[in-house]
Tab-separated table of C-alpha atoms in Angstrom:
chain	number	residue	atom	x	y	z
A	1	MET	CA	-74.049	-8.162	-16.101
A	2	HIS	CA	-77.026	-7.820	-18.478
A	3	LYS	CA	-78.846	-12.100	-19.737
A	4	HIS	CA	-82.361	-11.707	-21.125
A	5	PHE	CA	-84.404	-13.957	-20.455
A	6	ARG	CA	-87.675	-15.136	-22.006
A	7	ILE	CA	-91.120	-13.457	-21.546
A	8	ALA	CA	-92.589	-13.922	-17.825
A	9	LEU	CA	-95.306	-14.813	-16.981
A	10	ALA	CA	-97.982	-13.110	-15.130
A	11	THR	CA	-97.560	-15.675	-11.948
A	12	ALA	CA	-95.477	-17.297	-9.081
A	13	ALA	CA	-96.689	-20.655	-10.610
A	14	ALA	CA	-94.326	-20.399	-14.232
A	15	ALA	CA	-91.367	-19.943	-11.508
A	16	THR	CA	-89.118	-22.191	-10.768
A	17	LEU	CA	-88.574	-23.352	-14.666
A	18	THR	CA	-84.662	-22.275	-15.554
A	19	GLY	CA	-83.090	-21.107	-12.522
A	20	GLY	CA	-85.835	-19.855	-11.009
A	21	LEU	CA	-86.744	-17.488	-13.780
A	22	LEU	CA	-90.351	-16.428	-14.997
A	23	THR	CA	-90.572	-18.668	-17.933
A	24	PHE	CA	-92.585	-21.364	-19.751
A	25	THR	CA	-90.146	-23.904	-20.926
A	26	THR	CA	-86.835	-25.567	-20.049
A	27	THR	CA	-87.304	-28.796	-22.430
A	28	THR	CA	-86.868	-28.576	-26.525
A	29	ALA	CA	-90.009	-29.912	-28.178
A	30	LEU	CA	-89.659	-33.203	-30.818
A	31	ALA	CA	-85.929	-33.007	-31.759
A	32	ALA	CA	-87.303	-35.077	-34.107
A	33	ASP	CA	-83.937	-37.454	-34.759
A	34	SER	CA	-83.670	-39.990	-37.588
A	35	VAL	CA	-80.653	-41.693	-34.921
A	36	HIS	CA	-83.016	-41.804	-32.196
A	37	HIS	CA	-86.659	-40.705	-31.629
A	38	HIS	CA	-88.566	-42.356	-33.432
A	39	GLU	CA	-92.156	-42.078	-31.551
A	40	ALA	CA	-91.927	-43.174	-28.026
A	41	ASP	CA	-93.145	-45.916	-27.625
A	42	PHE	CA	-93.489	-46.994	-23.691
A	43	ASN	CA	-95.760	-49.687	-23.866
A	44	GLY	CA	-94.711	-51.858	-27.210
A	45	ASP	CA	-97.897	-51.693	-28.385
A	46	GLY	CA	-97.265	-49.486	-31.996
A	47	TYR	CA	-99.389	-46.971	-31.244
A	48	GLY	CA	-96.623	-43.573	-29.723
A	49	ASP	CA	-97.113	-42.291	-26.867
A	50	THR	CA	-95.736	-39.049	-25.398
A	51	ALA	CA	-96.008	-37.645	-22.103
A	52	PHE	CA	-96.350	-33.706	-20.574
A	53	SER	CA	-95.397	-32.264	-17.069
A	54	ALA	CA	-96.890	-31.176	-14.764
A	55	GLY	CA	-94.051	-29.606	-12.649
A	56	ASP	CA	-96.875	-27.792	-10.366
A	57	ALA	CA	-99.029	-30.392	-8.956
A	58	THR	CA	-99.028	-30.811	-4.975
A	59	VAL	CA	-99.340	-34.185	-4.549
A	60	GLY	CA	-99.981	-35.819	-0.820
A	61	GLY	CA	-100.678	-31.805	0.342
A	62	LYS	CA	-96.946	-31.547	-0.570
A	63	LYS	CA	-97.851	-27.717	-3.355
A	64	GLU	CA	-94.972	-28.042	-6.344
A	65	ALA	CA	-93.815	-31.716	-5.502
A	66	GLY	CA	-94.790	-32.637	-10.021
A	67	GLN	CA	-95.452	-35.261	-11.326
A	68	ILE	CA	-95.586	-36.193	-15.309
A	69	VAL	CA	-97.926	-38.123	-17.218
A	70	ALA	CA	-97.344	-40.565	-19.700
A	71	LEU	CA	-100.082	-40.517	-22.460
A	72	TYR	CA	-100.894	-43.597	-23.718
A	73	GLY	CA	-101.684	-43.951	-28.162
A	74	SER	CA	-103.709	-46.265	-29.960
A	75	ALA	CA	-105.833	-45.592	-33.218
A	76	THR	CA	-107.750	-42.324	-31.853
A	77	GLY	CA	-104.589	-40.429	-30.761
A	78	VAL	CA	-104.558	-39.586	-26.869
A	79	THR	CA	-107.700	-39.341	-24.064
A	80	SER	CA	-108.034	-39.161	-20.385
A	81	THR	CA	-108.180	-42.850	-19.256
A	82	ASN	CA	-105.553	-44.592	-21.832
A	83	ARG	CA	-102.542	-43.477	-19.407
A	84	THR	CA	-99.880	-43.137	-16.034
A	85	THR	CA	-99.711	-40.508	-14.008
A	86	VAL	CA	-96.560	-40.715	-12.297
A	87	SER	CA	-95.217	-38.520	-8.741
A	88	GLN	CA	-92.061	-39.243	-6.321
A	89	ASN	CA	-94.807	-41.474	-3.998
A	90	THR	CA	-96.471	-43.873	-6.619
A	91	THR	CA	-95.202	-47.067	-6.324
A	92	GLY	CA	-91.526	-48.244	-7.318
A	93	VAL	CA	-90.354	-45.258	-7.663
A	94	PRO	CA	-88.336	-43.320	-5.597
A	95	GLY	CA	-87.416	-41.008	-3.084
A	96	SER	CA	-91.073	-39.026	-1.915
A	97	ALA	CA	-93.151	-36.061	-3.381
A	98	GLU	CA	-92.248	-33.039	-1.102
A	99	THR	CA	-92.877	-29.324	-1.366
A	100	GLY	CA	-90.797	-27.860	-4.256
A	101	ASP	CA	-89.065	-29.932	-5.904
A	102	HIS	CA	-90.688	-29.678	-9.403
A	103	PHE	CA	-91.076	-33.411	-9.589
A	104	GLY	CA	-91.142	-33.686	-14.177
A	105	TRP	CA	-90.533	-30.508	-15.434
A	106	VAL	CA	-88.100	-31.529	-17.996
A	107	SER	CA	-87.749	-35.584	-19.001
A	108	ALA	CA	-86.253	-37.394	-21.546
A	109	TYR	CA	-87.685	-41.111	-23.652
A	110	GLY	CA	-85.184	-44.053	-25.090
A	111	ASP	CA	-85.003	-47.597	-24.697
A	112	TYR	CA	-82.316	-46.433	-22.151
A	113	ASN	CA	-82.200	-50.273	-21.255
A	114	SER	CA	-82.444	-51.854	-25.190
A	115	ASP	CA	-85.399	-54.097	-24.158
A	116	GLY	CA	-87.509	-52.786	-27.418
A	117	TYR	CA	-89.131	-50.654	-24.495
A	118	ASP	CA	-89.008	-47.016	-24.594
A	119	ASP	CA	-87.424	-45.482	-21.356
A	120	LEU	CA	-88.885	-42.551	-19.428
A	121	ALA	CA	-85.757	-40.192	-18.265
A	122	VAL	CA	-87.278	-37.496	-15.563
A	123	SER	CA	-85.687	-35.144	-12.692
A	124	ALA	CA	-86.562	-33.255	-10.398
A	125	SER	CA	-83.943	-30.757	-9.311
A	126	TYR	CA	-85.281	-28.247	-7.123
A	127	GLU	CA	-85.103	-31.777	-4.711
A	128	ASP	CA	-82.481	-31.133	-2.090
A	129	VAL	CA	-80.598	-34.008	-1.234
A	130	ASP	CA	-79.065	-35.601	1.372
A	131	GLY	CA	-78.969	-32.174	3.046
A	132	ASP	CA	-77.087	-30.528	-0.482
A	133	THR	CA	-79.944	-27.925	-0.826
A	134	ASP	CA	-81.208	-27.951	-4.793
A	135	GLY	CA	-79.123	-30.603	-5.431
A	136	GLY	CA	-81.563	-32.592	-7.981
A	137	THR	CA	-82.037	-36.205	-8.820
A	138	VAL	CA	-82.323	-37.606	-12.286
A	139	LEU	CA	-84.114	-41.702	-12.491
A	140	VAL	CA	-85.432	-44.107	-14.952
A	141	LEU	CA	-89.110	-44.871	-15.294
A	142	TRP	CA	-88.773	-48.276	-17.767
A	143	GLY	CA	-90.762	-48.814	-19.605
A	144	SER	CA	-93.059	-52.125	-20.294
A	145	SER	CA	-95.815	-53.913	-21.669
A	146	GLN	CA	-98.020	-52.243	-19.129
A	147	GLY	CA	-96.369	-48.534	-19.753
A	148	LEU	CA	-94.116	-46.917	-16.970
A	149	THR	CA	-93.627	-48.827	-14.481
A	150	GLY	CA	-90.592	-48.196	-11.904
A	151	GLY	CA	-87.764	-46.513	-11.333
A	152	THR	CA	-84.194	-46.185	-10.668
A	153	THR	CA	-81.982	-43.811	-9.559
A	154	ILE	CA	-78.906	-41.983	-11.943
A	155	LYS	CA	-76.300	-40.821	-9.339
A	156	ASP	CA	-75.526	-37.437	-9.328
A	157	PRO	CA	-71.091	-37.581	-9.926
A	158	ALA	CA	-69.998	-34.766	-8.307
A	159	VAL	CA	-72.656	-32.916	-6.485
A	160	SER	CA	-69.930	-31.057	-4.259
A	161	SER	CA	-69.897	-29.534	-7.847
A	162	HIS	CA	-73.126	-28.092	-9.050
A	163	ASP	CA	-76.525	-27.865	-8.075
A	164	ARG	CA	-79.401	-29.083	-9.785
A	165	TRP	CA	-79.142	-32.268	-11.894
A	166	GLY	CA	-80.829	-33.046	-13.986
A	167	LYS	CA	-82.335	-29.697	-14.575
A	168	THR	CA	-81.944	-30.523	-18.200
A	169	LEU	CA	-81.840	-34.211	-20.858
A	170	ALA	CA	-81.956	-35.304	-23.425
A	171	ALA	CA	-80.806	-38.587	-25.119
A	172	GLY	CA	-79.410	-40.161	-28.558
A	173	ASP	CA	-76.794	-42.663	-29.793
A	174	TYR	CA	-74.234	-39.704	-29.477
A	175	ASP	CA	-71.048	-42.562	-30.711
A	176	GLY	CA	-72.878	-44.290	-33.403
A	177	ASP	CA	-73.308	-47.863	-31.199
A	178	GLY	CA	-77.117	-48.100	-31.843
A	179	ARG	CA	-77.385	-47.999	-27.754
A	180	ASP	CA	-79.223	-44.958	-26.118
A	181	ASP	CA	-77.288	-42.078	-24.541
A	182	LEU	CA	-78.283	-39.755	-21.903
A	183	ALA	CA	-77.519	-36.802	-22.217
A	184	ILE	CA	-77.701	-34.915	-18.438
A	185	GLY	CA	-76.914	-30.496	-17.403
A	186	SER	CA	-77.181	-28.481	-14.443
A	187	SER	CA	-76.310	-25.303	-12.775
A	188	GLU	CA	-72.737	-26.340	-14.445
A	189	SER	CA	-71.463	-26.114	-18.114
A	190	THR	CA	-70.309	-29.820	-17.762
A	191	VAL	CA	-72.962	-32.250	-19.504
A	192	TYR	CA	-72.542	-35.363	-19.005
A	193	VAL	CA	-72.456	-38.023	-20.639
A	194	TYR	CA	-74.423	-41.480	-19.643
A	195	LYS	CA	-72.742	-44.267	-22.471
A	196	GLY	CA	-73.468	-47.894	-23.771
A	197	GLY	CA	-77.628	-47.934	-21.543
A	198	LEU	CA	-78.212	-47.616	-18.458
A	199	THR	CA	-80.174	-50.258	-16.418
A	200	PRO	CA	-82.926	-50.648	-13.610
A	201	ALA	CA	-80.063	-52.076	-11.245
A	202	GLY	CA	-78.405	-48.356	-11.848
A	203	GLY	CA	-75.277	-49.167	-14.262
A	204	TYR	CA	-73.945	-47.851	-16.870
A	205	GLY	CA	-71.900	-49.056	-19.887
A	206	ALA	CA	-70.226	-45.448	-19.882
A	207	ARG	CA	-69.715	-42.134	-18.664
A	208	ALA	CA	-68.320	-38.952	-19.584
A	209	THR	CA	-68.290	-34.919	-19.573
A	210	VAL	CA	-68.312	-32.193	-22.833
A	211	LYS	CA	-68.014	-28.254	-22.207
A	212	PRO	CA	-69.518	-26.622	-24.047
A	213	PRO	CA	-68.479	-22.480	-23.806
A	214	ILE	CA	-71.384	-21.590	-21.649
A	215	GLN	CA	-72.026	-19.781	-18.225
A	216	SER	CA	-71.437	-22.197	-14.967
A	217	GLY	CA	-72.347	-21.266	-11.458
A	218	GLY	CA	-76.292	-19.991	-9.961
A	219	PRO	CA	-79.131	-20.191	-12.151
A	220	THR	CA	-77.000	-20.937	-15.240
A	221	GLY	CA	-75.579	-24.142	-16.980
A	222	PRO	CA	-77.176	-25.660	-19.455
A	223	ILE	CA	-80.481	-24.376	-20.960
A	224	ASN	CA	-81.450	-26.372	-22.983
A	225	LEU	CA	-80.829	-30.040	-24.846
A	226	THR	CA	-81.496	-30.867	-27.864
A	227	ALA	CA	-80.645	-33.928	-29.445
A	228	GLY	CA	-80.435	-34.573	-33.581
A	229	ASP	CA	-78.932	-35.877	-36.022
A	230	VAL	CA	-77.067	-32.857	-38.358
A	231	ASN	CA	-74.535	-34.054	-40.284
A	232	GLY	CA	-76.215	-37.513	-41.589
A	233	ASP	CA	-73.387	-39.511	-39.906
A	234	GLY	CA	-75.834	-41.924	-37.853
A	235	ARG	CA	-74.229	-40.359	-34.325
A	236	THR	CA	-76.867	-38.271	-32.914
A	237	ASP	CA	-75.331	-34.228	-32.610
A	238	LEU	CA	-75.870	-31.449	-29.861
A	239	VAL	CA	-77.976	-28.340	-29.649
A	240	VAL	CA	-76.801	-26.913	-26.544
A	241	ASP	CA	-78.013	-23.414	-25.330
A	242	GLY	CA	-76.931	-21.053	-22.523
A	243	TYR	CA	-75.636	-18.089	-21.399
A	244	GLU	CA	-72.416	-17.428	-23.795
A	245	THR	CA	-68.734	-15.996	-22.254
A	246	ASP	CA	-67.015	-13.921	-24.615
A	247	SER	CA	-69.523	-10.349	-24.449
A	248	ALA	CA	-69.897	-8.770	-21.247
A	249	ALA	CA	-73.631	-9.477	-22.535
A	250	GLY	CA	-73.761	-13.087	-21.861
A	251	TRP	CA	-77.046	-13.628	-24.435
A	252	ASN	CA	-78.226	-16.629	-24.039
A	253	THR	CA	-76.903	-18.884	-27.344
A	254	ASN	CA	-76.794	-21.679	-28.753
A	255	TYR	CA	-74.140	-23.673	-29.461
A	256	TYR	CA	-73.301	-27.619	-32.410
A	257	ILE	CA	-71.644	-29.942	-30.686
A	258	PRO	CA	-71.315	-32.777	-32.946
A	259	GLY	CA	-70.995	-36.277	-32.114
A	260	SER	CA	-68.693	-39.331	-32.747
A	261	ALA	CA	-66.974	-42.565	-32.153
A	262	SER	CA	-65.753	-41.278	-29.197
A	263	GLY	CA	-68.922	-39.930	-28.681
A	264	LEU	CA	-69.553	-35.696	-27.965
A	265	VAL	CA	-66.677	-33.381	-29.068
A	266	SER	CA	-66.274	-30.199	-27.586
A	267	SER	CA	-63.727	-28.885	-28.933
A	268	GLY	CA	-66.007	-29.509	-33.140
A	269	ALA	CA	-68.404	-26.975	-30.851
A	270	VAL	CA	-70.456	-24.054	-33.198
A	271	GLU	CA	-71.811	-20.816	-32.371
A	272	LEU	CA	-75.421	-21.265	-34.155
A	273	LYS	CA	-78.278	-18.569	-33.761
A	274	ARG	CA	-79.789	-17.689	-30.558
A	275	GLY	CA	-83.317	-18.932	-28.595
A	276	VAL	CA	-84.712	-20.713	-25.436
A	277	ILE	CA	-86.358	-23.525	-27.890
A	278	THR	CA	-84.449	-25.292	-30.377
A	279	GLY	CA	-85.785	-28.449	-32.876
A	280	ILE	CA	-83.843	-30.612	-35.321
A	281	GLY	CA	-85.537	-32.339	-37.639
A	282	ASP	CA	-84.982	-33.479	-41.616
A	283	VAL	CA	-87.126	-30.720	-42.740
A	284	ASN	CA	-85.748	-30.349	-46.986
A	285	GLY	CA	-84.946	-34.063	-46.707
A	286	ASP	CA	-81.660	-33.908	-47.825
A	287	GLY	CA	-80.783	-35.987	-45.269
A	288	TYR	CA	-79.317	-33.736	-43.119
A	289	GLY	CA	-80.800	-32.833	-39.889
A	290	ASP	CA	-82.207	-29.003	-39.534
A	291	ILE	CA	-81.074	-26.555	-36.474
A	292	VAL	CA	-84.630	-24.325	-35.852
A	293	THR	CA	-84.187	-22.259	-33.136
A	294	GLY	CA	-87.289	-19.881	-31.753
A	295	GLN	CA	-86.121	-16.394	-30.927
A	296	ASP	CA	-89.323	-15.085	-28.992
A	297	TRP	CA	-87.905	-11.811	-27.586
A	298	ASP	CA	-89.131	-8.306	-29.103
A	299	PRO	CA	-87.000	-5.108	-29.281
A	300	SER	CA	-85.970	-3.666	-26.279
A	301	THR	CA	-87.757	0.000	-25.762
A	302	ASP	CA	-85.456	1.088	-23.151
A	303	ASP	CA	-82.951	3.391	-23.858
A	304	ASP	CA	-81.042	1.291	-20.871
A	305	THR	CA	-81.628	-1.781	-22.034
A	306	PRO	CA	-79.541	-3.478	-24.945
A	307	SER	CA	-81.627	-5.272	-26.629
A	308	VAL	CA	-81.212	-8.969	-28.054
A	309	PRO	CA	-78.627	-8.902	-30.769
A	310	GLU	CA	-80.822	-9.912	-34.199
A	311	SER	CA	-84.595	-10.128	-31.735
A	312	VAL	CA	-87.757	-8.083	-34.557
A	313	THR	CA	-91.339	-7.051	-32.611
A	314	GLY	CA	-92.989	-10.364	-32.240
A	315	GLY	CA	-90.165	-12.834	-32.723
A	316	LYS	CA	-89.212	-15.682	-35.740
A	317	VAL	CA	-88.080	-18.214	-35.771
A	318	HIS	CA	-84.125	-19.150	-37.099
A	319	VAL	CA	-83.803	-21.979	-39.993
A	320	ILE	CA	-80.500	-23.521	-39.626
A	321	TYR	CA	-80.772	-25.675	-42.779
A	322	GLY	CA	-77.982	-28.837	-42.344
A	323	SER	CA	-75.533	-30.792	-44.035
A	324	SER	CA	-72.151	-33.656	-44.366
A	325	ALA	CA	-70.159	-30.169	-42.742
A	326	GLY	CA	-73.159	-29.492	-40.195
A	327	PRO	CA	-74.663	-25.564	-40.010
A	328	ASP	CA	-74.912	-24.401	-42.869
A	329	TYR	CA	-76.509	-21.311	-44.314
A	330	THR	CA	-80.104	-19.908	-42.247
A	331	VAL	CA	-83.807	-18.826	-43.422
A	332	ALA	CA	-85.222	-16.234	-40.938
A	333	VAL	CA	-88.888	-16.565	-40.680
A	334	SER	CA	-91.812	-14.929	-39.108
A	335	GLN	CA	-95.437	-13.807	-39.012
A	336	ASN	CA	-94.553	-11.277	-41.873
A	337	SER	CA	-93.169	-13.799	-43.581
A	338	GLY	CA	-94.735	-14.576	-47.711
A	339	SER	CA	-98.179	-15.569	-46.493
A	340	VAL	CA	-97.555	-17.086	-42.664
A	341	PRO	CA	-100.735	-16.407	-41.218
A	342	GLY	CA	-101.143	-13.484	-38.244
A	343	ASP	CA	-98.209	-10.225	-38.157
A	344	SER	CA	-96.179	-9.312	-35.834
A	345	GLU	CA	-96.755	-7.386	-32.598
A	346	ARG	CA	-95.005	-7.446	-29.910
A	347	GLY	CA	-95.711	-9.849	-26.757
A	348	ASP	CA	-96.868	-12.317	-29.033
A	349	TRP	CA	-93.576	-14.769	-28.803
A	350	PHE	CA	-93.599	-16.063	-32.543
A	351	GLY	CA	-91.589	-19.316	-31.938
A	352	GLY	CA	-91.249	-20.084	-27.981
A	353	GLU	CA	-91.963	-23.157	-28.682
A	354	LEU	CA	-92.275	-25.637	-31.127
A	355	SER	CA	-92.009	-28.739	-32.676
A	356	LEU	CA	-90.357	-30.924	-35.567
A	357	GLY	CA	-93.021	-33.755	-37.174
A	358	ASP	CA	-93.762	-35.430	-40.463
A	359	ILE	CA	-97.784	-34.555	-40.307
A	360	ASN	CA	-98.815	-35.853	-43.969
A	361	GLY	CA	-95.859	-38.168	-44.618
A	362	ASP	CA	-94.328	-36.837	-47.793
A	363	GLY	CA	-90.642	-37.757	-45.684
A	364	PHE	CA	-89.830	-34.096	-45.696
A	365	GLN	CA	-90.433	-32.560	-41.594
A	366	ASP	CA	-93.149	-29.566	-41.391
A	367	LEU	CA	-93.227	-26.967	-38.666
A	368	ALA	CA	-95.583	-26.346	-34.868
A	369	VAL	CA	-94.246	-22.847	-34.136
A	370	ALA	CA	-96.273	-21.708	-31.460
A	371	ALA	CA	-97.315	-18.053	-30.242
A	372	ALA	CA	-98.607	-17.849	-27.198
A	373	GLY	CA	-98.393	-14.334	-26.498
A	374	GLU	CA	-101.138	-13.785	-29.423
A	375	ASN	CA	-103.692	-11.585	-28.850
A	376	LEU	CA	-106.985	-11.861	-30.328
A	377	ASN	CA	-110.585	-9.959	-30.662
A	378	SER	CA	-108.905	-7.614	-27.496
A	379	VAL	CA	-107.973	-10.781	-25.719
A	380	VAL	CA	-105.015	-10.627	-24.875
A	381	ASN	CA	-102.368	-13.735	-24.108
A	382	THR	CA	-105.556	-16.532	-25.294
A	383	GLY	CA	-102.807	-18.044	-27.926
A	384	ALA	CA	-102.387	-19.324	-30.862
A	385	VAL	CA	-100.323	-22.784	-33.156
A	386	THR	CA	-99.604	-22.184	-37.040
A	387	VAL	CA	-97.950	-25.138	-39.172
A	388	LEU	CA	-96.049	-25.073	-42.106
A	389	TYR	CA	-95.488	-27.172	-44.038
A	390	GLY	CA	-92.235	-29.306	-45.096
A	391	SER	CA	-90.403	-29.150	-49.691
A	392	ALA	CA	-87.781	-30.253	-51.650
A	393	SER	CA	-87.044	-26.261	-51.397
A	394	GLY	CA	-87.152	-25.817	-47.604
A	395	LEU	CA	-90.124	-25.482	-44.926
A	396	ASN	CA	-92.686	-23.816	-46.662
A	397	THR	CA	-93.827	-19.656	-46.129
A	398	GLY	CA	-95.774	-18.717	-49.589
A	399	SER	CA	-98.758	-21.035	-48.474
A	400	GLY	CA	-100.578	-24.150	-47.016
A	401	ALA	CA	-99.380	-23.321	-42.977
A	402	GLN	CA	-102.677	-23.872	-41.156
A	403	TYR	CA	-103.292	-21.465	-38.085
A	404	PHE	CA	-104.978	-23.029	-34.125
A	405	ALA	CA	-106.772	-21.500	-31.571
A	406	GLN	CA	-109.296	-21.833	-29.509
A	407	SER	CA	-111.206	-19.950	-30.651
A	408	THR	CA	-110.467	-21.432	-34.525
A	409	ALA	CA	-114.047	-24.153	-35.170
A	410	GLY	CA	-113.382	-27.396	-33.860
A	411	VAL	CA	-110.689	-27.156	-31.658
A	412	PRO	CA	-111.954	-27.621	-27.919
A	413	GLY	CA	-112.881	-24.237	-25.523
A	414	SER	CA	-112.233	-20.936	-26.324
A	415	ASP	CA	-110.238	-17.588	-26.318
A	416	GLU	CA	-109.649	-16.185	-23.009
A	417	ARG	CA	-106.971	-13.838	-21.028
A	418	ASN	CA	-104.029	-15.529	-20.265
A	419	ASP	CA	-104.363	-19.172	-21.709
A	420	TYR	CA	-100.462	-19.273	-23.778
A	421	PHE	CA	-102.373	-21.394	-25.953
A	422	GLY	CA	-99.152	-23.030	-27.806
A	423	ALA	CA	-97.219	-23.072	-24.177
A	424	GLU	CA	-95.672	-25.695	-25.418
A	425	VAL	CA	-96.380	-27.574	-28.425
A	426	LYS	CA	-95.022	-30.933	-30.061
A	427	LEU	CA	-95.658	-33.383	-33.361
A	428	THR	CA	-95.455	-37.239	-32.939
A	429	ASP	CA	-98.067	-39.627	-34.531
A	430	VAL	CA	-100.158	-41.666	-31.427
A	431	THR	CA	-101.821	-42.861	-33.452
A	432	HIS	CA	-99.118	-44.981	-35.076
A	433	ASP	CA	-100.484	-43.924	-39.199
A	434	GLY	CA	-97.224	-42.507	-40.046
A	435	ARG	CA	-97.916	-38.810	-39.673
A	436	ALA	CA	-97.062	-36.988	-37.166
A	437	ASP	CA	-100.700	-35.034	-34.759
A	438	LEU	CA	-100.118	-32.427	-33.006
A	439	LEU	CA	-101.329	-31.963	-29.297
A	440	VAL	CA	-101.018	-28.088	-27.764
A	441	ALA	CA	-100.780	-27.161	-23.720
A	442	ALA	CA	-102.651	-24.161	-22.758
A	443	THR	CA	-100.581	-23.583	-19.464
A	444	GLY	CA	-103.047	-20.982	-17.787
A	445	GLU	CA	-105.804	-23.088	-18.475
A	446	ASN	CA	-108.391	-21.859	-15.550
A	447	ASP	CA	-105.732	-20.344	-13.967
A	448	PHE	CA	-102.865	-22.165	-14.388
A	449	ASN	CA	-104.574	-25.404	-14.225
A	450	GLY	CA	-103.682	-26.278	-17.496
A	451	SER	CA	-104.234	-28.161	-20.381
A	452	VAL	CA	-103.206	-30.866	-23.400
A	453	THR	CA	-105.202	-30.266	-27.439
A	454	TYR	CA	-105.214	-33.884	-29.558
A	455	LEU	CA	-106.194	-32.258	-32.867
A	456	PRO	CA	-104.495	-34.971	-35.766
A	457	SER	CA	-103.777	-35.371	-38.898
A	458	GLY	CA	-106.466	-35.777	-41.887
A	459	GLY	CA	-103.996	-37.303	-43.408
A	460	THR	CA	-102.746	-34.298	-45.106
A	461	LYS	CA	-102.993	-31.518	-42.751
A	462	ILE	CA	-103.792	-31.288	-38.875
A	463	THR	CA	-107.396	-31.265	-38.543
A	464	THR	CA	-109.778	-30.884	-35.395
A	465	THR	CA	-111.701	-33.584	-36.441
A	466	GLY	CA	-111.563	-35.617	-33.544
A	467	ALA	CA	-110.619	-32.967	-31.968
A	468	ARG	CA	-110.538	-33.489	-27.801
A	469	ALA	CA	-108.892	-31.491	-24.576
A	470	LEU	CA	-107.475	-33.411	-21.744
A	471	ALA	CA	-108.205	-31.869	-18.445
A	472	PRO	CA	-105.315	-31.759	-15.589
A	473	SER	CA	-107.442	-33.268	-13.698
A	474	ALA	CA	-109.062	-36.514	-16.159
A	475	VAL	CA	-105.573	-37.645	-16.012
A	476	GLY	CA	-105.310	-37.873	-12.120
A	477	VAL	CA	-103.409	-34.068	-11.621
A	478	SER	CA	-104.974	-32.453	-8.923
A	479	THR	CA	-105.952	-28.974	-9.015
A	480	ASP	CA	-104.347	-27.458	-5.988
A	481	GLY	CA	-102.796	-24.618	-6.544
A	482	TYR	CA	-100.914	-24.244	-10.483
A	483	PRO	CA	-99.921	-27.286	-11.937
A	484	VAL	CA	-99.202	-26.071	-14.576
A	485	PHE	CA	-99.820	-29.573	-17.184
A	486	GLY	CA	-98.519	-29.353	-20.203
A	487	ALA	CA	-95.636	-27.190	-19.435
A	488	ASN	CA	-93.549	-29.852	-21.398
A	489	ALA	CA	-93.014	-32.376	-23.381
A	490	ALA	CA	-90.298	-35.331	-22.993
A	491	ASN	CA	-88.605	-34.820	-25.921
């Protein structure tokens, strides 16, 4: 059976993210859901916070044990000092750092215990649990006035039926009761939803399941879960990315599953466009969340290997506009669209990562879309990020776009081979000014040590004034091995 997988990095450091496949990430950028996705605030100080993975970091001599770094916002943005770096060797965190656990690769924030502080659900989906190889574990790090502290394990309810518990996570209010719920995926197609809150003692209000029409077993199950209110009913909907079961090809496909008073309803599943990374936000300001999905694959050049349907050279994003009935019409955007910067070239991976947020405070969600494989000035795979602005007529591809690389004046660093600048992007307001700032990961920086670059909103546009780069060593991440700091941001 043919399945199309995402782009492969030239190092085993990035393997382990999607069923052992070589890929950048298994979690989406900010979903921009009006129901759940306020800015994360782990310490309750009013400034937006975020968290980035270092899922292959060495901890206590254990290679690829993994860490996650919470970056706390401030009036001057995020810094390397105002943060908490967590591993399974951190006091109060369940378990212990072990080789190949990959703790922190996937995370999702929400106020799960309704105490006014956002918490962070984190997984180590390759952890061996009670003799179950790659059984996986999920835990919640609790927010407090000091930031993230302690943790509680969310036990796997069906250990024998799947592996990789916590392979995917997404938080949202799927039943509209005003409390954050947590959706958890594994190697099977069934998604488990913990509703009505979670407690530090390990309790929860209720647990439900939803089964999208995707493949189960082995490296399959959901590849990504993305939460957002598409139909404007005040309940969070879920987009599930996986491999479809309707054809022998088993193509990567996304499915929309609506929320309801009883939670997610798989009978209402709607097939969407293909692509691994998805975000949800109101691009045109009509009150409905729009689904933006990146399809970054090039058409095949091998006569014996079919292309993923609708593939275009260099990649593209699909903007699926929301409505009261759910997903509506679709517009495709590539580097050949309108005045979008750059040109569509093989291996650009335009749409390989994306994030939504309101950069200029005009009420329209804007889009940061990465082309981490972009070649600039003969430098291969140095990477670049394009910012496109929302408007009443939708995503603006005619004017006003911005384009950032490490060679852009004011951006820290320089264009280097295999930096993959844009391997992760996140728009989120970390300065509490009502405008989203841009954080960009370059996972290949310094031989896959990785880095995260902060580019603030200047009020109307993203600016390089006040820009800074955060290196793994500065945030408490060991550079032994290949930590790949920044590969995933909390969703």
